[in-house]
Amino acid sequence: MKPEAAWGPRWANCVHPLSLQYMEIAVQKRSLVVLAADLPTTEELVDLIANVGEYVAVVKTHVDAVEGFSKEGWAKVVDEARKQGVLLFEDRKFADNGRVAQTQMGGLYNVRGWADVVTSHSVSGPDVVDGIAAAWEEVERVGGVLLLAQMSSRGNLLDEAYTKETLEIGSASPHVMGFIGNGSSSDDVSALRKMVGNGKMIWTPGVSLSAEEGVLGQRYGNPSDAIRAGSDAIIVGSGIHGSVSATEAAEEYAKASWEALMERK
Ligand code: 5BU
């Protein structure tokens, strides 16, 4: 299937190169799954990516949560992700001023060197995005920023006014490929989609096929509902890496997400 047929107005209106790349991979793999690869060691991460790579379009990391981090160990994670043809997404949630965000893209973890997508808060204003983009430019790479317009965690402070102002910052920036929405509520996702229109992506954490609640205030909604409500990617962690067979779970999430996209057109 051609991406324009699968994605309809989203393909026609999203111009960010990383959005286009993501939509192509999603069509090749018939999967709108972003694996939240929240495991403690690089060895476990490499194994997980190898086991589910066929069924996921993107691997999302928290590089600063890796135990005993080493550059060599991380290079193996990056190599496996490239081998599996998935995008790498560091969920860094930048929140400082532009200059500091630019330096934080380098440093020990050198996120600018391997991440294709990163998240950022908008709380510090629009320059944080320019700082992130400048860091990618320094190493002659192009990446996409997802701004947190909503969150899935209970009691979060991202109210409607904050969401609207975040969308204004995002719409005005060529570096912002889209927004994070709250996948645990299809009402939240459809409200967000109405405001965003077709020109930017919405990716949603807080989805599970089996659980309604996670640990420490995580909330869950149904992944197919999230896609039907206008999400373009489901971010799934425990639902995959916490199952008896991560491969089978990833396949199941991929199928649910793809069928929902086909229904949405
Ligand atoms: P889970 O195991 O499927 O609950 O993991 C969800 C992932 O999504 C985890 O890596 C979080 O860092 C990430 N996340 C989230 O849960 N909620 C949010 O609002 C944002 C990110 Br932004």
PDB file of C-alpha atoms and ligand atoms in Angstrom:
ATOM      1  CA  MET A   1       0.000   0.000   0.000  1.00  0.00           C
ATOM      2  CA  LYS A   2       1.181   3.541  -0.758  1.00  0.00           C
ATOM      3  CA  PRO A   3       1.561   5.899   2.230  1.00  0.00           C
ATOM      4  CA  GLU A   4      -0.824   8.443   0.719  1.00  0.00           C
ATOM      5  CA  ALA A   5      -3.532   5.784   0.556  1.00  0.00           C
ATOM      6  CA  ALA A   6      -2.965   4.673   4.147  1.00  0.00           C
ATOM      7  CA  TRP A   7      -2.581   8.100   5.710  1.00  0.00           C
ATOM      8  CA  GLY A   8      -4.871  10.251   3.546  1.00  0.00           C
ATOM      9  CA  PRO A   9      -4.911  13.892   4.659  1.00  0.00           C
ATOM     10  CA  ARG A  10      -2.081  13.373   7.140  1.00  0.00           C
ATOM     11  CA  TRP A  11       0.325  12.339   4.372  1.00  0.00           C
ATOM     12  CA  ALA A  12      -0.802  15.262   2.239  1.00  0.00           C
ATOM     13  CA  ASN A  13      -0.348  17.860   4.980  1.00  0.00           C
ATOM     14  CA  CYS A  14       2.512  16.776   7.254  1.00  0.00           C
ATOM     15  CA  VAL A  15       5.661  18.187   5.696  1.00  0.00           C
ATOM     16  CA  HIS A  16       8.293  17.457   8.337  1.00  0.00           C
ATOM     17  CA  PRO A  17      10.763  14.908   6.897  1.00  0.00           C
ATOM     18  CA  LEU A  18      10.617  12.777  10.050  1.00  0.00           C
ATOM     19  CA  SER A  19       6.808  12.646   9.884  1.00  0.00           C
ATOM     20  CA  LEU A  20       7.038  11.408   6.303  1.00  0.00           C
ATOM     21  CA  GLN A  21       9.728   8.880   7.194  1.00  0.00           C
ATOM     22  CA  TYR A  22       7.634   7.617  10.099  1.00  0.00           C
ATOM     23  CA  MET A  23       4.512   7.234   7.945  1.00  0.00           C
ATOM     24  CA  GLU A  24       6.504   5.272   5.345  1.00  0.00           C
ATOM     25  CA  ILE A  25       7.939   2.889   7.921  1.00  0.00           C
ATOM     26  CA  ALA A  26       4.499   2.437   9.493  1.00  0.00           C
ATOM     27  CA  VAL A  27       3.111   1.382   6.106  1.00  0.00           C
ATOM     28  CA  GLN A  28       6.009  -1.003   5.404  1.00  0.00           C
ATOM     29  CA  LYS A  29       5.568  -2.683   8.779  1.00  0.00           C
ATOM     30  CA  ARG A  30       1.796  -2.236   8.993  1.00  0.00           C
ATOM     31  CA  SER A  31       2.357  -0.902  12.486  1.00  0.00           C
ATOM     32  CA  LEU A  32       1.810   2.416  14.234  1.00  0.00           C
ATOM     33  CA  VAL A  33       3.599   1.148  17.316  1.00  0.00           C
ATOM     34  CA  VAL A  34       6.267   3.117  19.144  1.00  0.00           C
ATOM     35  CA  LEU A  35       7.933   0.719  21.554  1.00  0.00           C
ATOM     36  CA  ALA A  36       8.677   2.388  24.884  1.00  0.00           C
ATOM     37  CA  ALA A  37      11.829   0.364  25.519  1.00  0.00           C
ATOM     38  CA  ASP A  38      12.023   0.910  29.258  1.00  0.00           C
ATOM     39  CA  LEU A  39      14.474  -1.810  30.268  1.00  0.00           C
ATOM     40  CA  PRO A  40      17.478  -1.222  32.538  1.00  0.00           C
ATOM     41  CA  THR A  41      20.443  -2.526  30.537  1.00  0.00           C
ATOM     42  CA  THR A  42      21.706  -2.187  26.983  1.00  0.00           C
ATOM     43  CA  GLU A  43      21.854  -5.975  26.626  1.00  0.00           C
ATOM     44  CA  GLU A  44      18.153  -6.274  27.428  1.00  0.00           C
ATOM     45  CA  LEU A  45      17.373  -3.373  25.089  1.00  0.00           C
ATOM     46  CA  VAL A  46      19.240  -4.975  22.186  1.00  0.00           C
ATOM     47  CA  ASP A  47      17.384  -8.274  22.741  1.00  0.00           C
ATOM     48  CA  LEU A  48      14.005  -6.553  22.980  1.00  0.00           C
ATOM     49  CA  ILE A  49      14.563  -4.518  19.795  1.00  0.00           C
ATOM     50  CA  ALA A  50      15.714  -7.649  17.947  1.00  0.00           C
ATOM     51  CA  ASN A  51      12.605  -9.534  19.126  1.00  0.00           C
ATOM     52  CA  VAL A  52       9.993  -6.919  18.218  1.00  0.00           C
ATOM     53  CA  GLY A  53      11.688  -4.939  15.415  1.00  0.00           C
ATOM     54  CA  GLU A  54       9.484  -6.472  12.745  1.00  0.00           C
ATOM     55  CA  TYR A  55       6.345  -5.148  14.416  1.00  0.00           C
ATOM     56  CA  VAL A  56       7.319  -1.663  15.579  1.00  0.00           C
ATOM     57  CA  ALA A  57       8.029   1.516  13.629  1.00  0.00           C
ATOM     58  CA  VAL A  58       9.901   3.452  16.317  1.00  0.00           C
ATOM     59  CA  VAL A  59      11.889   2.626  19.454  1.00  0.00           C
ATOM     60  CA  LYS A  60      11.555   5.153  22.262  1.00  0.00           C
ATOM     61  CA  THR A  61      14.286   5.329  24.891  1.00  0.00           C
ATOM     62  CA  HIS A  62      15.198   6.969  28.181  1.00  0.00           C
ATOM     63  CA  VAL A  63      18.951   6.838  27.732  1.00  0.00           C
ATOM     64  CA  ASP A  64      19.617   8.388  31.157  1.00  0.00           C
ATOM     65  CA  ALA A  65      17.802   5.471  32.833  1.00  0.00           C
ATOM     66  CA  VAL A  66      20.243   2.875  31.501  1.00  0.00           C
ATOM     67  CA  GLU A  67      22.296   1.225  34.238  1.00  0.00           C
ATOM     68  CA  GLY A  68      26.060   1.314  33.756  1.00  0.00           C
ATOM     69  CA  PHE A  69      25.801   3.426  30.595  1.00  0.00           C
ATOM     70  CA  SER A  70      28.723   3.212  28.177  1.00  0.00           C
ATOM     71  CA  LYS A  71      29.102   4.649  24.689  1.00  0.00           C
ATOM     72  CA  GLU A  72      30.044   1.228  23.348  1.00  0.00           C
ATOM     73  CA  GLY A  73      26.983  -0.412  24.909  1.00  0.00           C
ATOM     74  CA  TRP A  74      24.710   2.284  23.529  1.00  0.00           C
ATOM     75  CA  ALA A  75      26.214   1.930  20.039  1.00  0.00           C
ATOM     76  CA  LYS A  76      24.889  -1.649  20.061  1.00  0.00           C
ATOM     77  CA  VAL A  77      21.358  -0.402  20.780  1.00  0.00           C
ATOM     78  CA  VAL A  78      21.625   2.114  17.942  1.00  0.00           C
ATOM     79  CA  ASP A  79      23.000  -0.533  15.549  1.00  0.00           C
ATOM     80  CA  GLU A  80      20.183  -2.954  16.349  1.00  0.00           C
ATOM     81  CA  ALA A  81      17.568  -0.222  15.830  1.00  0.00           C
ATOM     82  CA  ARG A  82      19.078   0.688  12.436  1.00  0.00           C
ATOM     83  CA  LYS A  83      19.242  -3.007  11.496  1.00  0.00           C
ATOM     84  CA  GLN A  84      15.541  -3.368  12.296  1.00  0.00           C
ATOM     85  CA  GLY A  85      14.680  -0.268  10.252  1.00  0.00           C
ATOM     86  CA  VAL A  86      13.077   1.644  13.121  1.00  0.00           C
ATOM     87  CA  LEU A  87      13.423   5.307  14.063  1.00  0.00           C
ATOM     88  CA  LEU A  88      15.073   6.155  17.393  1.00  0.00           C
ATOM     89  CA  PHE A  89      13.140   8.462  19.691  1.00  0.00           C
ATOM     90  CA  GLU A  90      14.695   9.793  22.910  1.00  0.00           C
ATOM     91  CA  ASP A  91      11.905  10.840  25.255  1.00  0.00           C
ATOM     92  CA  ARG A  92      14.125  13.500  26.855  1.00  0.00           C
ATOM     93  CA  LYS A  93      11.381  16.021  27.699  1.00  0.00           C
ATOM     94  CA  PHE A  94      13.661  19.034  27.400  1.00  0.00           C
ATOM     95  CA  ALA A  95      12.474  21.975  29.486  1.00  0.00           C
ATOM     96  CA  ASP A  96      15.333  24.466  29.804  1.00  0.00           C
ATOM     97  CA  ASN A  97      16.204  27.540  27.753  1.00  0.00           C
ATOM     98  CA  GLY A  98      17.355  27.169  24.137  1.00  0.00           C
ATOM     99  CA  ARG A  99      21.079  27.459  24.829  1.00  0.00           C
ATOM    100  CA  VAL A 100      21.060  24.811  27.533  1.00  0.00           C
ATOM    101  CA  ALA A 101      18.824  22.461  25.564  1.00  0.00           C
ATOM    102  CA  GLN A 102      21.341  22.707  22.712  1.00  0.00           C
ATOM    103  CA  THR A 103      24.176  21.591  25.009  1.00  0.00           C
ATOM    104  CA  GLN A 104      22.001  18.870  26.571  1.00  0.00           C
ATOM    105  CA  MET A 105      21.608  17.355  23.107  1.00  0.00           C
ATOM    106  CA  GLY A 106      25.372  16.660  23.298  1.00  0.00           C
ATOM    107  CA  GLY A 107      27.115  15.770  26.543  1.00  0.00           C
ATOM    108  CA  LEU A 108      27.515  12.233  27.837  1.00  0.00           C
ATOM    109  CA  TYR A 109      24.621  10.678  25.916  1.00  0.00           C
ATOM    110  CA  ASN A 110      25.096  12.650  22.676  1.00  0.00           C
ATOM    111  CA  VAL A 111      21.388  12.436  21.847  1.00  0.00           C
ATOM    112  CA  ARG A 112      21.901  14.641  18.763  1.00  0.00           C
ATOM    113  CA  GLY A 113      24.136  11.962  17.245  1.00  0.00           C
ATOM    114  CA  TRP A 114      21.588   9.134  17.167  1.00  0.00           C
ATOM    115  CA  ALA A 115      18.047  10.282  18.027  1.00  0.00           C
ATOM    116  CA  ASP A 116      15.682  10.953  15.118  1.00  0.00           C
ATOM    117  CA  VAL A 117      12.924  12.316  17.363  1.00  0.00           C
ATOM    118  CA  VAL A 118      12.917  13.913  20.826  1.00  0.00           C
ATOM    119  CA  THR A 119      10.242  15.250  23.145  1.00  0.00           C
ATOM    120  CA  SER A 120      10.249  18.706  24.666  1.00  0.00           C
ATOM    121  CA  HIS A 121       8.113  20.597  27.107  1.00  0.00           C
ATOM    122  CA  SER A 122       6.958  24.020  25.950  1.00  0.00           C
ATOM    123  CA  VAL A 123       7.018  25.526  29.453  1.00  0.00           C
ATOM    124  CA  SER A 124      10.215  27.496  28.801  1.00  0.00           C
ATOM    125  CA  GLY A 125       8.919  29.060  25.552  1.00  0.00           C
ATOM    126  CA  PRO A 126       9.639  28.566  21.827  1.00  0.00           C
ATOM    127  CA  ASP A 127      13.452  28.841  21.881  1.00  0.00           C
ATOM    128  CA  VAL A 128      13.934  25.405  23.398  1.00  0.00           C
ATOM    129  CA  VAL A 129      12.927  23.971  20.010  1.00  0.00           C
ATOM    130  CA  ASP A 130      15.467  26.112  18.164  1.00  0.00           C
ATOM    131  CA  GLY A 131      18.172  24.985  20.598  1.00  0.00           C
ATOM    132  CA  ILE A 132      17.361  21.334  19.897  1.00  0.00           C
ATOM    133  CA  ALA A 133      17.336  21.914  16.132  1.00  0.00           C
ATOM    134  CA  ALA A 134      20.650  23.809  16.312  1.00  0.00           C
ATOM    135  CA  ALA A 135      22.233  20.807  18.041  1.00  0.00           C
ATOM    136  CA  TRP A 136      21.149  18.488  15.226  1.00  0.00           C
ATOM    137  CA  GLU A 137      22.493  21.013  12.710  1.00  0.00           C
ATOM    138  CA  GLU A 138      25.889  20.967  14.450  1.00  0.00           C
ATOM    139  CA  VAL A 139      26.240  17.290  13.554  1.00  0.00           C
ATOM    140  CA  GLU A 140      24.518  17.687  10.167  1.00  0.00           C
ATOM    141  CA  ARG A 141      21.512  15.635  11.103  1.00  0.00           C
ATOM    142  CA  VAL A 142      17.804  16.455  10.897  1.00  0.00           C
ATOM    143  CA  GLY A 143      15.423  15.386  13.634  1.00  0.00           C
ATOM    144  CA  GLY A 144      11.874  16.057  14.711  1.00  0.00           C
ATOM    145  CA  VAL A 145      10.569  17.541  17.949  1.00  0.00           C
ATOM    146  CA  LEU A 146       7.337  16.403  19.599  1.00  0.00           C
ATOM    147  CA  LEU A 147       5.992  18.956  22.064  1.00  0.00           C
ATOM    148  CA  LEU A 148       4.050  17.753  25.082  1.00  0.00           C
ATOM    149  CA  ALA A 149       0.566  19.175  24.515  1.00  0.00           C
ATOM    150  CA  GLN A 150      -1.054  16.704  26.924  1.00  0.00           C
ATOM    151  CA  MET A 151       0.214  13.970  29.251  1.00  0.00           C
ATOM    152  CA  SER A 152      -1.156  10.597  30.288  1.00  0.00           C
ATOM    153  CA  SER A 153      -0.179  10.795  33.956  1.00  0.00           C
ATOM    154  CA  ARG A 154      -2.816  11.417  36.603  1.00  0.00           C
ATOM    155  CA  GLY A 155      -3.058  14.966  37.945  1.00  0.00           C
ATOM    156  CA  ASN A 156      -0.742  16.531  35.374  1.00  0.00           C
ATOM    157  CA  LEU A 157      -0.805  20.334  35.087  1.00  0.00           C
ATOM    158  CA  LEU A 158      -1.154  20.600  31.301  1.00  0.00           C
ATOM    159  CA  ASP A 159      -4.581  22.275  31.180  1.00  0.00           C
ATOM    160  CA  GLU A 160      -6.461  23.428  28.078  1.00  0.00           C
ATOM    161  CA  ALA A 161      -4.886  26.871  27.997  1.00  0.00           C
ATOM    162  CA  TYR A 162      -1.405  25.315  28.197  1.00  0.00           C
ATOM    163  CA  THR A 163      -2.303  22.876  25.420  1.00  0.00           C
ATOM    164  CA  LYS A 164      -3.478  25.724  23.162  1.00  0.00           C
ATOM    165  CA  GLU A 165      -0.345  27.772  23.719  1.00  0.00           C
ATOM    166  CA  THR A 166       1.784  24.699  23.071  1.00  0.00           C
ATOM    167  CA  LEU A 167      -0.007  24.213  19.748  1.00  0.00           C
ATOM    168  CA  GLU A 168       0.728  27.836  18.830  1.00  0.00           C
ATOM    169  CA  ILE A 169       4.446  27.321  19.503  1.00  0.00           C
ATOM    170  CA  GLY A 170       4.425  24.053  17.559  1.00  0.00           C
ATOM    171  CA  SER A 171       2.492  25.352  14.553  1.00  0.00           C
ATOM    172  CA  ALA A 172       4.915  28.245  14.193  1.00  0.00           C
ATOM    173  CA  SER A 173       8.031  26.024  14.133  1.00  0.00           C
ATOM    174  CA  PRO A 174       9.292  23.988  11.163  1.00  0.00           C
ATOM    175  CA  HIS A 175      11.241  21.791  13.618  1.00  0.00           C
ATOM    176  CA  VAL A 176       8.137  20.588  15.460  1.00  0.00           C
ATOM    177  CA  MET A 177       6.817  17.459  13.753  1.00  0.00           C
ATOM    178  CA  GLY A 178       3.922  17.099  16.158  1.00  0.00           C
ATOM    179  CA  PHE A 179       2.609  16.714  19.666  1.00  0.00           C
ATOM    180  CA  ILE A 180       2.258  14.220  22.465  1.00  0.00           C
ATOM    181  CA  GLY A 181      -1.400  13.650  23.348  1.00  0.00           C
ATOM    182  CA  ASN A 182      -3.065  11.750  26.170  1.00  0.00           C
ATOM    183  CA  GLY A 183      -3.780   8.280  24.809  1.00  0.00           C
ATOM    184  CA  SER A 184      -5.667   7.282  27.927  1.00  0.00           C
ATOM    185  CA  SER A 185      -8.644   9.424  26.877  1.00  0.00           C
ATOM    186  CA  SER A 186     -10.060   9.321  23.359  1.00  0.00           C
ATOM    187  CA  ASP A 187     -11.970  12.523  24.162  1.00  0.00           C
ATOM    188  CA  ASP A 188      -8.676  14.271  24.877  1.00  0.00           C
ATOM    189  CA  VAL A 189      -7.174  12.903  21.665  1.00  0.00           C
ATOM    190  CA  SER A 190     -10.098  13.977  19.468  1.00  0.00           C
ATOM    191  CA  ALA A 191     -10.182  17.436  21.058  1.00  0.00           C
ATOM    192  CA  LEU A 192      -6.460  17.746  20.382  1.00  0.00           C
ATOM    193  CA  ARG A 193      -6.832  16.564  16.794  1.00  0.00           C
ATOM    194  CA  LYS A 194      -9.547  19.165  16.146  1.00  0.00           C
ATOM    195  CA  MET A 195      -7.190  21.911  17.286  1.00  0.00           C
ATOM    196  CA  VAL A 196      -4.085  20.550  15.521  1.00  0.00           C
ATOM    197  CA  GLY A 197      -5.628  19.900  12.093  1.00  0.00           C
ATOM    198  CA  ASN A 198      -3.784  17.648   9.629  1.00  0.00           C
ATOM    199  CA  GLY A 199      -0.399  19.347   9.435  1.00  0.00           C
ATOM    200  CA  LYS A 200       1.244  17.784  12.488  1.00  0.00           C
ATOM    201  CA  MET A 201       1.477  14.351  14.081  1.00  0.00           C
ATOM    202  CA  ILE A 202      -0.088  13.325  17.385  1.00  0.00           C
ATOM    203  CA  TRP A 203       1.649  10.451  19.185  1.00  0.00           C
ATOM    204  CA  THR A 204       0.028   9.023  22.302  1.00  0.00           C
ATOM    205  CA  PRO A 205       1.357   7.208  25.369  1.00  0.00           C
ATOM    206  CA  GLY A 206      -1.018   5.808  27.984  1.00  0.00           C
ATOM    207  CA  VAL A 207      -2.404   2.922  25.927  1.00  0.00           C
ATOM    208  CA  SER A 208      -2.831  -0.744  26.741  1.00  0.00           C
ATOM    209  CA  LEU A 209      -4.898  -3.630  25.402  1.00  0.00           C
ATOM    210  CA  SER A 210      -5.401  -5.086  28.879  1.00  0.00           C
ATOM    211  CA  ALA A 211      -4.794  -2.621  31.728  1.00  0.00           C
ATOM    212  CA  GLU A 212      -6.752   0.459  32.770  1.00  0.00           C
ATOM    213  CA  GLU A 213      -4.207   1.695  35.257  1.00  0.00           C
ATOM    214  CA  GLY A 214      -0.462   1.455  35.499  1.00  0.00           C
ATOM    215  CA  VAL A 215       1.903   2.024  38.384  1.00  0.00           C
ATOM    216  CA  LEU A 216       2.351   5.442  40.009  1.00  0.00           C
ATOM    217  CA  GLY A 217      -0.535   7.263  38.356  1.00  0.00           C
ATOM    218  CA  GLN A 218      -0.199   6.083  34.767  1.00  0.00           C
ATOM    219  CA  ARG A 219      -3.608   5.933  33.049  1.00  0.00           C
ATOM    220  CA  TYR A 220      -4.448   3.718  30.063  1.00  0.00           C
ATOM    221  CA  GLY A 221      -6.922   3.806  27.209  1.00  0.00           C
ATOM    222  CA  ASN A 222      -7.537   1.457  24.309  1.00  0.00           C
ATOM    223  CA  PRO A 223      -4.937   1.832  21.530  1.00  0.00           C
ATOM    224  CA  SER A 224      -7.435   1.410  18.654  1.00  0.00           C
ATOM    225  CA  ASP A 225      -9.685   4.089  20.167  1.00  0.00           C
ATOM    226  CA  ALA A 226      -6.720   6.457  20.326  1.00  0.00           C
ATOM    227  CA  ILE A 227      -5.942   5.956  16.616  1.00  0.00           C
ATOM    228  CA  ARG A 228      -9.598   6.322  15.625  1.00  0.00           C
ATOM    229  CA  ALA A 229      -9.726   9.557  17.637  1.00  0.00           C
ATOM    230  CA  GLY A 230      -6.827  10.989  15.629  1.00  0.00           C
ATOM    231  CA  SER A 231      -3.585   9.684  17.129  1.00  0.00           C
ATOM    232  CA  ASP A 232      -0.926   8.708  14.586  1.00  0.00           C
ATOM    233  CA  ALA A 233       1.238   6.517  16.801  1.00  0.00           C
ATOM    234  CA  ILE A 234       0.630   4.487  19.933  1.00  0.00           C
ATOM    235  CA  ILE A 235       3.454   4.521  22.465  1.00  0.00           C
ATOM    236  CA  VAL A 236       3.464   1.160  24.251  1.00  0.00           C
ATOM    237  CA  GLY A 237       5.837   0.086  27.008  1.00  0.00           C
ATOM    238  CA  SER A 238       4.659  -2.400  29.648  1.00  0.00           C
ATOM    239  CA  GLY A 239       2.026  -3.801  27.265  1.00  0.00           C
ATOM    240  CA  ILE A 240       4.912  -5.176  25.193  1.00  0.00           C
ATOM    241  CA  HIS A 241       8.055  -5.534  27.339  1.00  0.00           C
ATOM    242  CA  GLY A 242       5.985  -6.659  30.352  1.00  0.00           C
ATOM    243  CA  SER A 243       4.231  -9.506  28.506  1.00  0.00           C
ATOM    244  CA  VAL A 244       5.220 -13.123  28.525  1.00  0.00           C
ATOM    245  CA  SER A 245       6.066 -12.890  24.828  1.00  0.00           C
ATOM    246  CA  ALA A 246       7.134  -9.410  23.754  1.00  0.00           C
ATOM    247  CA  THR A 247       7.112 -10.511  20.111  1.00  0.00           C
ATOM    248  CA  GLU A 248       3.516 -11.759  20.226  1.00  0.00           C
ATOM    249  CA  ALA A 249       2.388  -8.662  22.119  1.00  0.00           C
ATOM    250  CA  ALA A 250       4.096  -6.344  19.635  1.00  0.00           C
ATOM    251  CA  GLU A 251       2.384  -8.179  16.780  1.00  0.00           C
ATOM    252  CA  GLU A 252      -0.965  -7.775  18.508  1.00  0.00           C
ATOM    253  CA  TYR A 253      -0.489  -4.024  19.069  1.00  0.00           C
ATOM    254  CA  ALA A 254       0.706  -3.605  15.481  1.00  0.00           C
ATOM    255  CA  LYS A 255      -2.405  -5.352  14.157  1.00  0.00           C
ATOM    256  CA  ALA A 256      -4.757  -3.298  16.348  1.00  0.00           C
ATOM    257  CA  SER A 257      -3.074  -0.032  15.331  1.00  0.00           C
ATOM    258  CA  TRP A 258      -3.019  -0.833  11.613  1.00  0.00           C
ATOM    259  CA  GLU A 259      -6.652  -1.957  11.519  1.00  0.00           C
ATOM    260  CA  ALA A 260      -7.684   1.230  13.316  1.00  0.00           C
ATOM    261  CA  LEU A 261      -5.801   3.332  10.751  1.00  0.00           C
ATOM    262  CA  MET A 262      -7.524   1.465   7.919  1.00  0.00           C
ATOM    263  CA  GLU A 263     -10.911   2.175   9.539  1.00  0.00           C
ATOM    264  CA  ARG A 264     -10.076   5.844  10.000  1.00  0.00           C
ATOM    265  CA  LYS A 265      -9.553   6.688   6.341  1.00  0.00           C
TER     266      LYS A 265
HETATM  267  P1  5BU B   1       3.952   2.250  29.633  1.00  0.00           P
HETATM  268  O1  5BU B   1       4.768   1.157  30.218  1.00  0.00           O
HETATM  269  O2  5BU B   1       3.214   1.831  28.350  1.00  0.00           O
HETATM  270  O3  5BU B   1       3.029   2.904  30.633  1.00  0.00           O
HETATM  271  O4  5BU B   1       5.054   3.338  29.180  1.00  0.00           O
HETATM  272  C1  5BU B   1       4.706   4.595  28.700  1.00  0.00           C
HETATM  273  C2  5BU B   1       5.915   5.336  28.185  1.00  0.00           C
HETATM  274  O5  5BU B   1       5.472   6.591  27.680  1.00  0.00           O
HETATM  275  C3  5BU B   1       6.993   5.643  29.208  1.00  0.00           C
HETATM  276  O6  5BU B   1       8.255   5.441  28.591  1.00  0.00           O
HETATM  277  C4  5BU B   1       6.823   7.109  29.557  1.00  0.00           C
HETATM  278  O7  5BU B   1       8.045   7.794  29.741  1.00  0.00           O
HETATM  279  C5  5BU B   1       6.133   7.668  28.330  1.00  0.00           C
HETATM  280  N1  5BU B   1       5.165   8.749  28.614  1.00  0.00           N
HETATM  281  C6  5BU B   1       4.014   8.553  29.354  1.00  0.00           C
HETATM  282  O8  5BU B   1       3.757   7.480  29.862  1.00  0.00           O
HETATM  283  N2  5BU B   1       3.135   9.583  29.522  1.00  0.00           N
HETATM  284  C7  5BU B   1       3.357  10.807  29.013  1.00  0.00           C
HETATM  285  O9  5BU B   1       2.528  11.706  29.170  1.00  0.00           O
HETATM  286  C8  5BU B   1       4.561  10.991  28.271  1.00  0.00           C
HETATM  287  C9  5BU B   1       5.431   9.949  28.078  1.00  0.00           C
HETATM  288 BR1  5BU B   1       4.928  12.637  27.528  1.00  0.00          BR
END
